[in-house]
Amino acid sequence: MTDSARYGDYTPAAAGTPFEPRPGQVPVGGDGDAGDAGGAGGGPETGIDPIALTDDDLLREMGSLHRTRLDTLRHGTDAALANHLHRTADLETEYLTRNPGREVDPARLREGR
């Protein structure tokens, strides 16, 4: 695995800290599926700013990214994987910001936690 694909500027310890916009990041419309080519300004499509999404749209975007994660990991370029990682972190950070007291299912807890 190359260093560029490992985490880029993201580290798991930084989860919960919003990212600064990446160089050349241009929020665009469309389906918002991260990793698509094209979009405004000819750069990679990064999707709509998570802050601007409704709650339903935010959940839909996260679901789309989670469905495409394994394929991107196994077959995407380093750039596509990095974009996928950043977009996922951006969306999940926004979700956690909106839902700080989200319900935790006791069945998902390990014993003693």
mmCIF file of C-alpha atoms in Angstrom:
data_model
loop_
_atom_site.group_PDB
_atom_site.id
_atom_site.type_symbol
_atom_site.label_atom_id
_atom_site.label_comp_id
_atom_site.label_asym_id
_atom_site.label_seq_id
_atom_site.Cartn_x
_atom_site.Cartn_y
_atom_site.Cartn_z
ATOM 1 C CA MET A 1 0.000 0.000 0.000
ATOM 2 C CA THR A 2 1.355 3.407 -0.863
ATOM 3 C CA ASP A 3 1.586 6.177 1.704
ATOM 4 C CA SER A 4 -0.830 8.294 -0.345
ATOM 5 C CA ALA A 5 -3.519 5.643 -0.018
ATOM 6 C CA ARG A 6 -2.910 4.894 3.654
ATOM 7 C CA TYR A 7 -4.515 7.998 5.135
ATOM 8 C CA GLY A 8 -3.421 11.067 3.159
ATOM 9 C CA ASP A 9 -3.961 14.010 5.488
ATOM 10 C CA TYR A 10 -6.514 12.029 7.522
ATOM 11 C CA THR A 11 -5.720 10.028 10.617
ATOM 12 C CA PRO A 12 -8.284 8.057 12.608
ATOM 13 C CA ALA A 13 -7.345 10.091 15.678
ATOM 14 C CA ALA A 14 -8.626 13.180 13.850
ATOM 15 C CA ALA A 15 -12.138 11.750 13.476
ATOM 16 C CA GLY A 16 -14.575 14.311 14.735
ATOM 17 C CA THR A 17 -12.382 17.176 13.543
ATOM 18 C CA PRO A 18 -13.700 18.603 10.259
ATOM 19 C CA PHE A 19 -11.283 18.622 7.342
ATOM 20 C CA GLU A 20 -10.036 21.757 5.743
ATOM 21 C CA PRO A 21 -11.081 21.763 2.079
ATOM 22 C CA ARG A 22 -8.610 19.846 -0.051
ATOM 23 C CA PRO A 23 -6.739 21.762 -2.756
ATOM 24 C CA GLY A 24 -8.948 21.986 -5.831
ATOM 25 C CA GLN A 25 -12.086 20.812 -3.975
ATOM 26 C CA VAL A 26 -15.148 22.225 -5.651
ATOM 27 C CA PRO A 27 -18.581 21.334 -4.244
ATOM 28 C CA VAL A 28 -20.863 20.387 -7.116
ATOM 29 C CA GLY A 29 -24.384 19.127 -7.619
ATOM 30 C CA GLY A 30 -25.380 15.879 -9.300
ATOM 31 C CA ASP A 31 -25.750 12.677 -7.366
ATOM 32 C CA GLY A 32 -22.868 13.609 -5.061
ATOM 33 C CA ASP A 33 -21.233 10.187 -5.448
ATOM 34 C CA ALA A 34 -17.609 10.711 -4.474
ATOM 35 C CA GLY A 35 -14.950 9.599 -6.891
ATOM 36 C CA ASP A 36 -16.789 10.410 -10.131
ATOM 37 C CA ALA A 37 -14.832 12.219 -12.782
ATOM 38 C CA GLY A 38 -15.981 15.526 -14.183
ATOM 39 C CA GLY A 39 -17.954 18.145 -12.355
ATOM 40 C CA ALA A 40 -17.520 21.882 -12.096
ATOM 41 C CA GLY A 41 -14.144 23.278 -12.979
ATOM 42 C CA GLY A 42 -12.965 19.998 -14.536
ATOM 43 C CA GLY A 43 -11.724 18.671 -11.177
ATOM 44 C CA PRO A 44 -12.841 15.533 -9.396
ATOM 45 C CA GLU A 45 -16.426 15.581 -8.195
ATOM 46 C CA THR A 46 -16.462 15.799 -4.415
ATOM 47 C CA GLY A 47 -20.150 16.214 -3.809
ATOM 48 C CA ILE A 48 -22.204 18.788 -1.996
ATOM 49 C CA ASP A 49 -20.815 20.233 1.221
ATOM 50 C CA PRO A 50 -22.172 17.992 4.014
ATOM 51 C CA ILE A 51 -23.341 21.048 5.968
ATOM 52 C CA ALA A 52 -25.728 21.902 3.110
ATOM 53 C CA LEU A 53 -27.334 18.434 3.020
ATOM 54 C CA THR A 54 -30.652 17.656 4.672
ATOM 55 C CA ASP A 55 -30.624 14.851 7.248
ATOM 56 C CA ASP A 56 -32.177 12.455 4.706
ATOM 57 C CA ASP A 57 -29.652 13.421 2.024
ATOM 58 C CA LEU A 58 -26.768 13.028 4.476
ATOM 59 C CA LEU A 59 -27.891 9.479 5.324
ATOM 60 C CA ARG A 60 -28.357 8.679 1.619
ATOM 61 C CA GLU A 61 -24.855 9.946 0.789
ATOM 62 C CA MET A 62 -23.298 7.912 3.624
ATOM 63 C CA GLY A 63 -25.174 4.815 2.474
ATOM 64 C CA SER A 64 -23.921 5.272 -1.067
ATOM 65 C CA LEU A 65 -20.324 5.553 0.106
ATOM 66 C CA HIS A 66 -20.594 2.525 2.364
ATOM 67 C CA ARG A 67 -22.039 0.458 -0.512
ATOM 68 C CA THR A 68 -19.097 1.373 -2.793
ATOM 69 C CA ARG A 69 -16.317 1.159 -0.183
ATOM 70 C CA LEU A 70 -14.992 -2.338 -0.875
ATOM 71 C CA ASP A 71 -14.975 -1.849 -4.645
ATOM 72 C CA THR A 72 -13.087 1.441 -4.264
ATOM 73 C CA LEU A 73 -10.621 -0.141 -1.833
ATOM 74 C CA ARG A 74 -9.922 -3.117 -4.075
ATOM 75 C CA HIS A 75 -10.026 -1.533 -7.519
ATOM 76 C CA GLY A 76 -9.857 2.255 -7.261
ATOM 77 C CA THR A 77 -6.820 4.413 -7.876
ATOM 78 C CA ASP A 78 -4.967 5.970 -4.949
ATOM 79 C CA ALA A 79 -6.713 9.257 -5.757
ATOM 80 C CA ALA A 80 -10.164 7.616 -5.805
ATOM 81 C CA LEU A 81 -9.468 5.845 -2.514
ATOM 82 C CA ALA A 82 -8.217 9.047 -0.885
ATOM 83 C CA ASN A 83 -11.279 10.945 -2.143
ATOM 84 C CA HIS A 84 -13.565 8.177 -0.854
ATOM 85 C CA LEU A 85 -11.856 8.236 2.554
ATOM 86 C CA HIS A 86 -12.100 12.029 2.819
ATOM 87 C CA ARG A 87 -15.715 12.153 1.659
ATOM 88 C CA THR A 88 -16.712 9.406 4.105
ATOM 89 C CA ALA A 89 -14.974 11.205 6.971
ATOM 90 C CA ASP A 90 -16.558 14.539 5.990
ATOM 91 C CA LEU A 91 -20.051 13.033 5.922
ATOM 92 C CA GLU A 92 -19.628 11.010 9.107
ATOM 93 C CA THR A 93 -18.193 14.011 10.947
ATOM 94 C CA GLU A 94 -21.240 16.049 9.928
ATOM 95 C CA TYR A 95 -23.550 13.223 11.070
ATOM 96 C CA LEU A 96 -21.841 13.066 14.478
ATOM 97 C CA THR A 97 -22.003 16.858 14.764
ATOM 98 C CA ARG A 98 -25.757 16.782 14.175
ATOM 99 C CA ASN A 99 -26.336 13.739 16.402
ATOM 100 C CA PRO A 100 -23.996 13.998 19.394
ATOM 101 C CA GLY A 101 -26.410 12.083 21.630
ATOM 102 C CA ARG A 102 -27.309 9.433 19.080
ATOM 103 C CA GLU A 103 -28.958 6.309 20.439
ATOM 104 C CA VAL A 104 -26.508 3.474 21.035
ATOM 105 C CA ASP A 105 -27.959 -0.023 20.650
ATOM 106 C CA PRO A 106 -26.978 -1.997 23.771
ATOM 107 C CA ALA A 107 -26.801 -5.162 21.664
ATOM 108 C CA ARG A 108 -23.846 -3.615 19.783
ATOM 109 C CA LEU A 109 -21.791 -3.046 22.936
ATOM 110 C CA ARG A 110 -19.039 -5.354 24.028
ATOM 111 C CA GLU A 111 -19.208 -6.618 27.575
ATOM 112 C CA GLY A 112 -17.844 -4.036 30.020
ATOM 113 C CA ARG A 113 -18.170 -1.043 27.678
#
